Structures are given as C-alpha cells and as structure tokens.
N, CA, C and O atoms as CSV, one atom per row, in Angstrom:
chain,resi,resn,atom,element,x,y,z
A,1,UNK,N,N,16.090,21.192,4.834
A,1,UNK,CA,C,15.701,19.728,4.734
A,1,UNK,C,C,16.930,19.164,4.052
A,1,UNK,O,O,17.500,19.748,3.130
A,2,UNK,N,N,17.327,17.948,4.575
A,2,UNK,CA,C,18.500,17.324,3.950
A,2,UNK,C,C,17.993,16.618,2.715
A,2,UNK,O,O,16.801,16.316,2.657
A,3,UNK,N,N,18.807,16.338,1.733
A,3,UNK,CA,C,18.488,15.553,0.601
A,3,UNK,C,C,18.667,14.208,0.862
A,3,UNK,O,O,19.421,13.848,1.766
A,4,UNK,N,N,17.961,13.298,0.061
A,4,UNK,CA,C,18.040,11.875,0.309
A,4,UNK,C,C,19.201,11.386,-0.575
A,4,UNK,O,O,19.544,11.960,-1.608
A,5,UNK,N,N,19.790,10.247,-0.069
A,5,UNK,CA,C,20.918,9.640,-0.862
A,5,UNK,C,C,20.263,8.743,-1.815
A,5,UNK,O,O,19.530,7.869,-1.351
A,6,UNK,N,N,20.424,8.836,-3.106
A,6,UNK,CA,C,19.848,8.040,-4.061
A,6,UNK,C,C,20.175,6.554,-4.017
A,6,UNK,O,O,19.509,5.717,-4.626
A,7,UNK,N,N,21.292,6.256,-3.224
A,7,UNK,CA,C,21.637,4.840,-3.107
A,7,UNK,C,C,20.978,4.072,-1.946
A,7,UNK,O,O,21.115,2.860,-1.785
A,8,UNK,N,N,20.244,4.889,-1.144
A,8,UNK,CA,C,19.717,4.201,0.012
A,8,UNK,C,C,18.143,4.046,-0.310
A,8,UNK,O,O,17.486,5.037,-0.628
A,9,UNK,N,N,17.649,2.945,-0.228
A,9,UNK,CA,C,16.232,2.729,-0.434
A,9,UNK,C,C,15.377,3.447,0.597
A,9,UNK,O,O,15.754,3.543,1.765
A,10,UNK,N,N,14.253,3.938,0.177
A,10,UNK,CA,C,13.274,4.577,0.994
A,10,UNK,C,C,11.983,3.795,1.004
A,10,UNK,O,O,11.544,3.440,-0.090
A,11,UNK,N,N,11.339,3.491,2.068
A,11,UNK,CA,C,10.127,2.777,1.984
A,11,UNK,C,C,8.991,3.664,2.587
A,11,UNK,O,O,9.045,4.111,3.733
A,12,UNK,N,N,7.913,3.890,1.684
A,12,UNK,CA,C,6.641,4.632,2.185
A,12,UNK,C,C,5.632,3.570,2.440
A,12,UNK,O,O,5.461,2.609,1.690
A,13,UNK,N,N,4.943,3.802,3.586
A,13,UNK,CA,C,3.861,2.793,3.888
A,13,UNK,C,C,2.555,3.155,3.157
A,13,UNK,O,O,1.692,2.299,2.961
A,14,UNK,N,N,2.432,4.325,2.789
A,14,UNK,CA,C,1.224,4.749,1.906
A,14,UNK,C,C,1.636,5.734,0.949
A,14,UNK,O,O,2.589,6.476,1.182
A,15,UNK,N,N,0.932,5.789,-0.184
A,15,UNK,CA,C,1.151,6.727,-1.225
A,15,UNK,C,C,-0.213,7.386,-1.692
A,15,UNK,O,O,-1.266,7.086,-1.130
A,16,UNK,N,N,-0.163,8.241,-2.679
A,16,UNK,CA,C,-1.427,8.807,-3.117
A,16,UNK,C,C,-2.378,7.880,-3.612
A,16,UNK,O,O,-3.575,8.129,-3.475
A,17,UNK,N,N,-1.944,6.703,-4.248
A,17,UNK,CA,C,-2.840,5.735,-4.843
A,17,UNK,C,C,-3.732,5.197,-3.664
A,17,UNK,O,O,-4.895,4.880,-3.914
A,18,UNK,N,N,-3.256,5.089,-2.454
A,18,UNK,CA,C,-4.050,4.547,-1.413
A,18,UNK,C,C,-5.134,5.547,-0.968
A,18,UNK,O,O,-6.223,5.177,-0.528
A,19,UNK,N,N,-4.784,6.795,-1.103
A,19,UNK,CA,C,-5.861,7.844,-0.813
A,19,UNK,C,C,-6.999,7.780,-1.874
A,19,UNK,O,O,-8.141,8.096,-1.541
A,20,UNK,N,N,-6.718,7.385,-3.124
A,20,UNK,CA,C,-7.763,7.226,-4.099
A,20,UNK,C,C,-8.591,6.036,-3.737
A,20,UNK,O,O,-9.808,6.048,-3.917
A,21,UNK,N,N,-7.929,4.951,-3.205
A,21,UNK,CA,C,-8.771,3.750,-2.843
A,21,UNK,C,C,-9.576,3.972,-1.652
A,21,UNK,O,O,-10.669,3.422,-1.520
A,22,UNK,N,N,-9.066,4.779,-0.753
A,22,UNK,CA,C,-9.823,5.055,0.457
A,22,UNK,C,C,-11.050,6.058,0.136
A,22,UNK,O,O,-12.135,5.922,0.701
A,23,UNK,N,N,-10.813,7.023,-0.764
A,23,UNK,CA,C,-11.908,7.850,-1.207
A,23,UNK,C,C,-13.031,7.078,-1.872
A,23,UNK,O,O,-14.213,7.280,-1.592
A,24,UNK,N,N,-12.602,6.144,-2.804
A,24,UNK,CA,C,-13.600,5.306,-3.527
A,24,UNK,C,C,-14.317,4.377,-2.475
A,24,UNK,O,O,-15.533,4.196,-2.535
A,25,UNK,N,N,-13.608,3.854,-1.611
A,25,UNK,CA,C,-14.335,2.949,-0.620
A,25,UNK,C,C,-15.355,3.661,0.230
A,25,UNK,O,O,-16.314,3.066,0.719
A,26,UNK,N,N,-15.131,4.936,0.395
A,26,UNK,CA,C,-16.015,5.781,1.208
A,26,UNK,C,C,-17.127,6.395,0.435
A,26,UNK,O,O,-18.015,7.062,0.966
A,27,UNK,N,N,-17.040,6.126,-0.937
A,27,UNK,CA,C,-18.116,6.705,-1.859
A,27,UNK,C,C,-17.880,8.108,-2.105
A,27,UNK,O,O,-18.846,8.812,-2.401
A,28,UNK,N,N,-16.639,8.646,-2.015
A,28,UNK,CA,C,-16.366,10.071,-2.219
A,28,UNK,C,C,-15.670,10.186,-3.654
A,28,UNK,O,O,-15.028,9.265,-4.159
A,29,UNK,N,N,-15.876,11.414,-4.235
A,29,UNK,CA,C,-15.254,11.580,-5.599
A,29,UNK,C,C,-13.727,11.863,-5.434
A,29,UNK,O,O,-13.277,12.438,-4.443
A,30,UNK,N,N,-12.981,11.430,-6.449
A,30,UNK,CA,C,-11.610,11.714,-6.570
A,30,UNK,C,C,-11.469,13.229,-6.888
A,30,UNK,O,O,-12.187,13.743,-7.746
A,31,UNK,N,N,-10.569,13.925,-6.214
A,31,UNK,CA,C,-10.166,15.208,-6.728
A,31,UNK,C,C,-9.085,15.070,-7.836
A,31,UNK,O,O,-8.071,14.402,-7.635
A,32,UNK,N,N,-9.312,15.694,-8.972
A,32,UNK,CA,C,-8.470,15.564,-10.088
A,32,UNK,C,C,-7.019,15.763,-9.878
A,32,UNK,O,O,-6.144,15.133,-10.473
A,33,UNK,N,N,-6.804,16.776,-8.898
A,33,UNK,CA,C,-5.334,17.029,-8.532
A,33,UNK,C,C,-4.761,15.793,-7.867
A,33,UNK,O,O,-3.639,15.402,-8.187
A,34,UNK,N,N,-5.478,15.171,-6.967
A,34,UNK,CA,C,-4.921,13.885,-6.322
A,34,UNK,C,C,-4.637,12.823,-7.355
A,34,UNK,O,O,-3.583,12.187,-7.393
A,35,UNK,N,N,-5.695,12.664,-8.230
A,35,UNK,CA,C,-5.493,11.587,-9.214
A,35,UNK,C,C,-4.372,11.851,-10.100
A,35,UNK,O,O,-3.629,10.927,-10.431
A,36,UNK,N,N,-4.169,13.177,-10.559
A,36,UNK,CA,C,-3.048,13.579,-11.413
A,36,UNK,C,C,-1.759,13.292,-10.680
A,36,UNK,O,O,-0.832,12.710,-11.245
A,37,UNK,N,N,-1.698,13.675,-9.490
A,37,UNK,CA,C,-0.455,13.478,-8.679
A,37,UNK,C,C,-0.107,12.017,-8.587
A,37,UNK,O,O,1.043,11.634,-8.805
A,38,UNK,N,N,-1.082,11.196,-8.269
A,38,UNK,CA,C,-0.943,9.716,-8.116
A,38,UNK,C,C,-0.434,9.114,-9.398
A,38,UNK,O,O,0.392,8.202,-9.364
A,39,UNK,N,N,-0.916,9.612,-10.561
A,39,UNK,CA,C,-0.464,9.081,-11.864
A,39,UNK,C,C,0.949,9.582,-12.112
A,39,UNK,O,O,1.705,8.908,-12.812
A,40,UNK,N,N,1.346,10.731,-11.573
A,40,UNK,CA,C,2.658,11.304,-11.780
A,40,UNK,C,C,3.781,10.671,-11.019
A,40,UNK,O,O,4.920,10.577,-11.478
A,41,UNK,N,N,3.404,10.225,-9.793
A,41,UNK,CA,C,4.387,9.698,-8.868
A,41,UNK,C,C,4.697,8.194,-9.320
A,41,UNK,O,O,3.804,7.399,-9.610
A,42,UNK,N,N,5.986,7.910,-9.344
A,42,UNK,CA,C,6.371,6.533,-9.765
A,42,UNK,C,C,7.248,6.004,-8.698
A,42,UNK,O,O,8.198,6.668,-8.282
A,43,UNK,N,N,6.944,4.774,-8.222
A,43,UNK,CA,C,7.832,4.116,-7.303
A,43,UNK,C,C,8.526,2.906,-8.057
A,43,UNK,O,O,7.944,2.280,-8.942
A,44,UNK,N,N,9.699,2.653,-7.673
A,44,UNK,CA,C,10.456,1.588,-8.221
A,44,UNK,C,C,9.729,0.218,-8.118
A,44,UNK,O,O,9.615,-0.572,-9.055
A,45,UNK,N,N,9.245,0.036,-6.843
A,45,UNK,CA,C,8.543,-1.201,-6.571
A,45,UNK,C,C,7.371,-0.910,-5.637
A,45,UNK,O,O,7.506,-0.097,-4.722
A,46,UNK,N,N,6.195,-1.572,-5.853
A,46,UNK,CA,C,5.024,-1.549,-4.987
A,46,UNK,C,C,4.890,-2.913,-4.347
A,46,UNK,O,O,4.835,-3.953,-5.003
A,47,UNK,N,N,4.841,-2.846,-2.999
A,47,UNK,CA,C,4.527,-4.192,-2.304
A,47,UNK,C,C,3.191,-4.122,-1.598
A,47,UNK,O,O,2.892,-3.136,-0.925
A,48,UNK,N,N,2.374,-5.176,-1.748
A,48,UNK,CA,C,1.097,-5.213,-1.106
A,48,UNK,C,C,1.141,-6.393,-0.111
A,48,UNK,O,O,1.241,-7.553,-0.510
A,49,UNK,N,N,1.066,-6.085,1.113
A,49,UNK,CA,C,1.257,-7.072,2.190
A,49,UNK,C,C,-0.179,-7.611,2.472
A,49,UNK,O,O,-1.183,-6.902,2.530
A,50,UNK,N,N,-0.137,-8.981,2.643
A,50,UNK,CA,C,-1.344,-9.791,2.996
A,50,UNK,C,C,-1.854,-9.109,4.330
A,50,UNK,O,O,-1.064,-8.564,5.101
A,51,UNK,N,N,-3.074,-9.160,4.538
A,51,UNK,CA,C,-3.662,-8.615,5.831
A,51,UNK,C,C,-3.369,-9.361,7.062
A,51,UNK,O,O,-3.440,-10.589,7.091
A,52,UNK,N,N,-3.036,-8.640,8.092
A,52,UNK,CA,C,-2.696,-9.279,9.395
A,52,UNK,C,C,-4.098,-9.519,10.093
A,52,UNK,O,O,-4.947,-8.629,10.141
A,53,UNK,N,N,-4.277,-10.739,10.612
A,53,UNK,CA,C,-5.542,-10.999,11.383
A,53,UNK,C,C,-5.453,-10.093,12.667
A,53,UNK,O,O,-4.409,-9.919,13.294
A,54,UNK,N,N,-6.614,-9.563,12.968
A,54,UNK,CA,C,-6.749,-8.792,14.144
A,54,UNK,C,C,-7.630,-9.319,15.134
A,54,UNK,O,O,-8.206,-8.572,15.924
A,55,UNK,N,N,-7.797,-10.767,15.144
A,55,UNK,CA,C,-8.690,-11.473,16.132
A,55,UNK,C,C,-8.066,-11.261,17.524
A,55,UNK,O,O,-6.861,-11.387,17.741
A,56,UNK,N,N,-8.961,-10.937,18.427
A,56,UNK,CA,C,-8.415,-10.792,19.770
A,56,UNK,C,C,-7.775,-9.392,20.103
A,56,UNK,O,O,-7.272,-9.170,21.204
A,57,UNK,N,N,-7.822,-8.465,19.095
A,57,UNK,CA,C,-7.290,-7.158,19.251
A,57,UNK,C,C,-8.474,-6.155,19.303
A,57,UNK,O,O,-8.762,-5.397,18.376
A,58,UNK,N,N,-9.136,-6.235,20.507
A,58,UNK,CA,C,-10.363,-5.341,20.678
A,58,UNK,C,C,-9.943,-3.894,20.955
A,58,UNK,O,O,-10.784,-3.000,20.860
A,59,UNK,N,N,-8.716,-3.635,21.283
A,59,UNK,CA,C,-8.350,-2.293,21.724
A,59,UNK,C,C,-7.509,-1.715,20.666
A,59,UNK,O,O,-6.412,-1.253,20.984
A,60,UNK,N,N,-7.941,-1.687,19.321
A,60,UNK,CA,C,-7.241,-1.179,18.249
A,60,UNK,C,C,-8.006,0.058,17.723
A,60,UNK,O,O,-8.750,-0.056,16.749
A,61,UNK,N,N,-7.834,1.217,18.344
A,61,UNK,CA,C,-8.469,2.486,17.845
A,61,UNK,C,C,-8.011,2.823,16.510
A,61,UNK,O,O,-8.701,3.518,15.764
A,62,UNK,N,N,-6.865,2.359,16.172
A,62,UNK,CA,C,-6.136,2.755,14.910
A,62,UNK,C,C,-6.848,2.147,13.640
A,62,UNK,O,O,-6.865,2.746,12.565
A,63,UNK,N,N,-7.448,0.884,13.845
A,63,UNK,CA,C,-8.047,0.255,12.793
A,63,UNK,C,C,-9.504,0.141,13.061
A,63,UNK,O,O,-9.906,-0.698,13.867
A,64,UNK,N,N,-10.315,0.932,12.437
A,64,UNK,CA,C,-11.886,0.960,12.624
A,64,UNK,C,C,-12.536,0.050,11.615
A,64,UNK,O,O,-13.719,-0.258,11.758
A,65,UNK,N,N,-11.812,-0.404,10.586
A,65,UNK,CA,C,-12.554,-1.136,9.464
A,65,UNK,C,C,-12.857,-2.562,9.846
A,65,UNK,O,O,-12.148,-3.172,10.646
A,66,UNK,N,N,-13.863,-3.062,9.294
A,66,UNK,CA,C,-14.172,-4.535,9.483
A,66,UNK,C,C,-13.241,-5.266,8.587
A,66,UNK,O,O,-12.544,-4.661,7.772
A,67,UNK,N,N,-13.213,-6.715,8.739
A,67,UNK,CA,C,-12.359,-7.404,7.878
A,67,UNK,C,C,-12.838,-7.351,6.373
A,67,UNK,O,O,-12.021,-7.435,5.456
A,68,UNK,N,N,-14.163,-7.212,6.160
A,68,UNK,CA,C,-14.655,-7.023,4.831
A,68,UNK,C,C,-14.212,-5.703,4.224
A,68,UNK,O,O,-13.880,-5.629,3.041
A,69,UNK,N,N,-14.211,-4.661,5.049
A,69,UNK,CA,C,-13.709,-3.323,4.567
A,69,UNK,C,C,-12.240,-3.277,4.276
A,69,UNK,O,O,-11.781,-2.577,3.374
A,70,UNK,N,N,-11.481,-4.067,5.089
A,70,UNK,CA,C,-10.002,-4.185,4.908
A,70,UNK,C,C,-9.742,-4.865,3.627
A,70,UNK,O,O,-8.902,-4.439,2.835
A,71,UNK,N,N,-10.498,-5.984,3.401
A,71,UNK,CA,C,-10.270,-6.714,2.083
A,71,UNK,C,C,-10.620,-5.798,0.845
A,71,UNK,O,O,-9.903,-5.742,-0.154
A,72,UNK,N,N,-11.747,-5.112,1.001
A,72,UNK,CA,C,-12.144,-4.152,-0.015
A,72,UNK,C,C,-11.091,-3.154,-0.364
A,72,UNK,O,O,-10.770,-2.911,-1.528
A,73,UNK,N,N,-10.545,-2.563,0.727
A,73,UNK,CA,C,-9.432,-1.486,0.522
A,73,UNK,C,C,-8.233,-2.202,-0.104
A,73,UNK,O,O,-7.635,-1.661,-1.034
A,74,UNK,N,N,-7.881,-3.318,0.335
A,74,UNK,CA,C,-6.725,-4.056,-0.182
A,74,UNK,C,C,-6.923,-4.167,-1.785
A,74,UNK,O,O,-6.063,-3.768,-2.569
A,75,UNK,N,N,-8.048,-4.705,-2.157
A,75,UNK,CA,C,-8.445,-4.944,-3.491
A,75,UNK,C,C,-8.424,-3.639,-4.284
A,75,UNK,O,O,-7.892,-3.624,-5.393
A,76,UNK,N,N,-8.958,-2.585,-3.782
A,76,UNK,CA,C,-8.968,-1.217,-4.339
A,76,UNK,C,C,-7.546,-0.703,-4.493
A,76,UNK,O,O,-7.202,-0.181,-5.554
A,77,UNK,N,N,-6.709,-0.833,-3.474
A,77,UNK,CA,C,-5.372,-0.344,-3.591
A,77,UNK,C,C,-4.634,-1.040,-4.799
A,77,UNK,O,O,-3.903,-0.394,-5.550
A,78,UNK,N,N,-4.869,-2.416,-4.947
A,78,UNK,CA,C,-4.161,-3.159,-5.997
A,78,UNK,C,C,-4.680,-2.598,-7.342
A,78,UNK,O,O,-3.901,-2.324,-8.255
A,79,UNK,N,N,-6.026,-2.434,-7.438
A,79,UNK,CA,C,-6.650,-1.907,-8.721
A,79,UNK,C,C,-6.036,-0.630,-9.065
A,79,UNK,O,O,-5.600,-0.465,-10.204
A,80,UNK,N,N,-5.959,0.329,-8.143
A,80,UNK,CA,C,-5.483,1.646,-8.444
A,80,UNK,C,C,-4.034,1.538,-8.882
A,80,UNK,O,O,-3.720,2.085,-9.939
A,81,UNK,N,N,-3.080,0.856,-8.142
A,81,UNK,CA,C,-1.817,0.717,-8.594
A,81,UNK,C,C,-1.715,-0.009,-9.886
A,81,UNK,O,O,-0.881,0.387,-10.700
A,82,UNK,N,N,-2.456,-1.008,-10.158
A,82,UNK,CA,C,-2.377,-1.724,-11.446
A,82,UNK,C,C,-2.797,-0.803,-12.580
A,82,UNK,O,O,-2.249,-0.886,-13.679
A,83,UNK,N,N,-3.804,0.108,-12.317
A,83,UNK,CA,C,-4.178,1.055,-13.413
A,83,UNK,C,C,-3.080,2.055,-13.643
A,83,UNK,O,O,-2.947,2.579,-14.749
A,84,UNK,N,N,-2.267,2.344,-12.603
A,84,UNK,CA,C,-1.195,3.367,-12.771
A,84,UNK,C,C,0.056,2.785,-13.411
A,84,UNK,O,O,0.885,3.508,-13.963
A,85,UNK,N,N,0.169,1.527,-13.330
A,85,UNK,CA,C,1.465,0.849,-13.778
A,85,UNK,C,C,1.525,-0.594,-13.518
A,85,UNK,O,O,0.496,-1.266,-13.446
A,86,UNK,N,N,2.778,-1.121,-13.366
A,86,UNK,CA,C,2.781,-2.513,-13.042
A,86,UNK,C,C,2.035,-2.938,-11.750
A,86,UNK,O,O,2.029,-2.116,-10.834
A,87,UNK,N,N,1.450,-4.039,-11.580
A,87,UNK,CA,C,0.734,-4.382,-10.373
A,87,UNK,C,C,1.648,-4.555,-9.152
A,87,UNK,O,O,2.832,-4.844,-9.329
A,88,UNK,N,N,1.173,-4.398,-7.985
A,88,UNK,CA,C,2.047,-4.459,-6.846
A,88,UNK,C,C,2.531,-5.964,-6.698
A,88,UNK,O,O,1.882,-6.873,-7.216
A,89,UNK,N,N,3.588,-6.179,-6.041
A,89,UNK,CA,C,4.187,-7.455,-5.629
A,89,UNK,C,C,3.638,-7.885,-4.314
A,89,UNK,O,O,3.743,-7.164,-3.321
A,90,UNK,N,N,3.014,-9.124,-4.288
A,90,UNK,CA,C,2.388,-9.520,-3.037
A,90,UNK,C,C,3.493,-10.071,-2.115
A,90,UNK,O,O,4.427,-10.771,-2.506
A,91,UNK,N,N,3.273,-9.659,-0.796
A,91,UNK,CA,C,4.075,-10.199,0.272
A,91,UNK,C,C,3.205,-10.949,1.239
A,91,UNK,O,O,2.334,-10.314,1.834
A,92,UNK,N,N,3.349,-12.219,1.452
A,92,UNK,CA,C,2.510,-13.074,2.133
A,92,UNK,C,C,2.556,-12.810,3.737
A,92,UNK,O,O,3.523,-12.246,4.248
A,93,UNK,N,N,1.567,-13.207,4.405
A,93,UNK,CA,C,1.570,-12.979,5.832
A,93,UNK,C,C,2.693,-13.884,6.502
A,93,UNK,O,O,2.765,-15.098,6.314
A,94,UNK,N,N,3.487,-13.216,7.237
A,94,UNK,CA,C,4.644,-13.896,7.876
A,94,UNK,C,C,5.090,-12.992,8.997
A,94,UNK,O,O,4.651,-11.843,9.067
A,95,UNK,N,N,5.995,-13.498,9.925
A,95,UNK,CA,C,6.507,-12.695,10.981
A,95,UNK,C,C,7.137,-11.494,10.451
A,95,UNK,O,O,7.527,-11.560,9.285
A,96,UNK,N,N,7.312,-10.391,11.104
A,96,UNK,CA,C,7.878,-9.064,10.549
A,96,UNK,C,C,9.241,-9.247,9.903
A,96,UNK,O,O,9.464,-8.722,8.813
A,97,UNK,N,N,10.122,-9.941,10.503
A,97,UNK,CA,C,11.471,-10.163,10.016
A,97,UNK,C,C,11.436,-10.857,8.634
A,97,UNK,O,O,12.131,-10.468,7.695
A,98,UNK,N,N,10.585,-11.911,8.561
A,98,UNK,CA,C,10.441,-12.565,7.298
A,98,UNK,C,C,9.906,-11.727,6.201
A,98,UNK,O,O,10.384,-11.770,5.067
A,99,UNK,N,N,8.868,-10.927,6.551
A,99,UNK,CA,C,8.305,-9.942,5.545
A,99,UNK,C,C,9.362,-8.947,5.131
A,99,UNK,O,O,9.414,-8.605,3.950
A,100,UNK,N,N,10.217,-8.453,6.026
A,100,UNK,CA,C,11.232,-7.537,5.681
A,100,UNK,C,C,12.209,-8.166,4.709
A,100,UNK,O,O,12.597,-7.532,3.728
A,101,UNK,N,N,12.649,-9.506,4.985
A,101,UNK,CA,C,13.499,-10.180,4.207
A,101,UNK,C,C,12.874,-10.356,2.718
A,101,UNK,O,O,13.579,-10.185,1.724
A,102,UNK,N,N,11.722,-10.654,2.648
A,102,UNK,CA,C,10.956,-10.820,1.374
A,102,UNK,C,C,10.974,-9.530,0.541
A,102,UNK,O,O,11.328,-9.507,-0.638
A,103,UNK,N,N,10.535,-8.374,1.293
A,103,UNK,CA,C,10.587,-7.109,0.606
A,103,UNK,C,C,12.031,-6.754,0.177
A,103,UNK,O,O,12.224,-6.316,-0.957
A,104,UNK,N,N,12.995,-6.920,1.002
A,104,UNK,CA,C,14.258,-6.640,0.696
A,104,UNK,C,C,14.838,-7.407,-0.507
A,104,UNK,O,O,15.507,-6.831,-1.365
A,105,UNK,N,N,14.578,-8.654,-0.543
A,105,UNK,CA,C,14.935,-9.546,-1.703
A,105,UNK,C,C,14.259,-9.153,-2.986
A,105,UNK,O,O,14.870,-9.068,-4.051
A,106,UNK,N,N,12.921,-8.908,-2.840
A,106,UNK,CA,C,12.164,-8.504,-4.054
A,106,UNK,C,C,12.442,-7.168,-4.545
A,106,UNK,O,O,12.326,-6.883,-5.737
A,107,UNK,N,N,12.822,-6.304,-3.615
A,107,UNK,CA,C,13.211,-4.945,-3.920
A,107,UNK,C,C,14.589,-4.924,-4.691
A,107,UNK,O,O,14.916,-3.944,-5.361
A,108,UNK,N,N,15.346,-5.991,-4.575
A,108,UNK,CA,C,16.658,-5.960,-5.246
A,108,UNK,C,C,16.523,-6.650,-6.519
A,108,UNK,O,O,17.435,-6.510,-7.334
A,109,UNK,N,N,15.510,-7.381,-6.814
A,109,UNK,CA,C,15.406,-8.109,-8.107
A,109,UNK,C,C,15.229,-6.957,-9.093
A,109,UNK,O,O,14.666,-5.903,-8.795
A,110,UNK,N,N,15.764,-7.242,-10.320
A,110,UNK,CA,C,15.743,-6.366,-11.452
A,110,UNK,C,C,14.463,-6.171,-11.952
A,110,UNK,O,O,14.286,-5.441,-12.927
C-alpha cells in the first residue's frame, strides 16, 4: 500500500460516526469498539451537506430511506460529530461544482 502525501487533502464520504448514527436510527446498540474508534479518529474538518431532493427519482435502489428518515439520519450524524468534537460545517444545497468550491474554500480556512 502506498502512503498518503500529508500535503494532499483526502475526503472521506463517511466515517465511523455515521455508522453510530445509522445504528441509532435502526434502534441497534452501539458496539463499544466502534464508539471508541469513532472517538479516536479525528478529522481536520467535517462537512455536512444539505440533503439533495430525490423527487422524481423512483429508480434509486441505493437510497431506500424516506425523506423523514434521511432528515433524522442527518440530525443524528450532526449530533454524533458534535459530541465527538467541533460540530460539522454546513454546506448548502447547490450544484456539485459550487458545493466543491465551498468545501474547498472552507477546508482551507484556518
């Protein structure tokens, strides 16, 4: 495995904290090992993107949650990250290029 260059930002779309939020939403207990690992992992910045409307997207097998479930998961993800450290930075709904620009700009803020 190649090592990562510390000067090049890496973006993860999900971390262990999201796993805790999904477990909670499903009414399942947290495994202490997952909770401890989530508390141990520190990201420089956490971005929480506003939900993308899925109206008219009937063929989305990848997203089975209702809008209410998606909102609950987003709130739980915020709660978990806020309990572990600074709260996530919100990224509003926008075209992908605009969202990337916002993430890039906010990622470079001290």
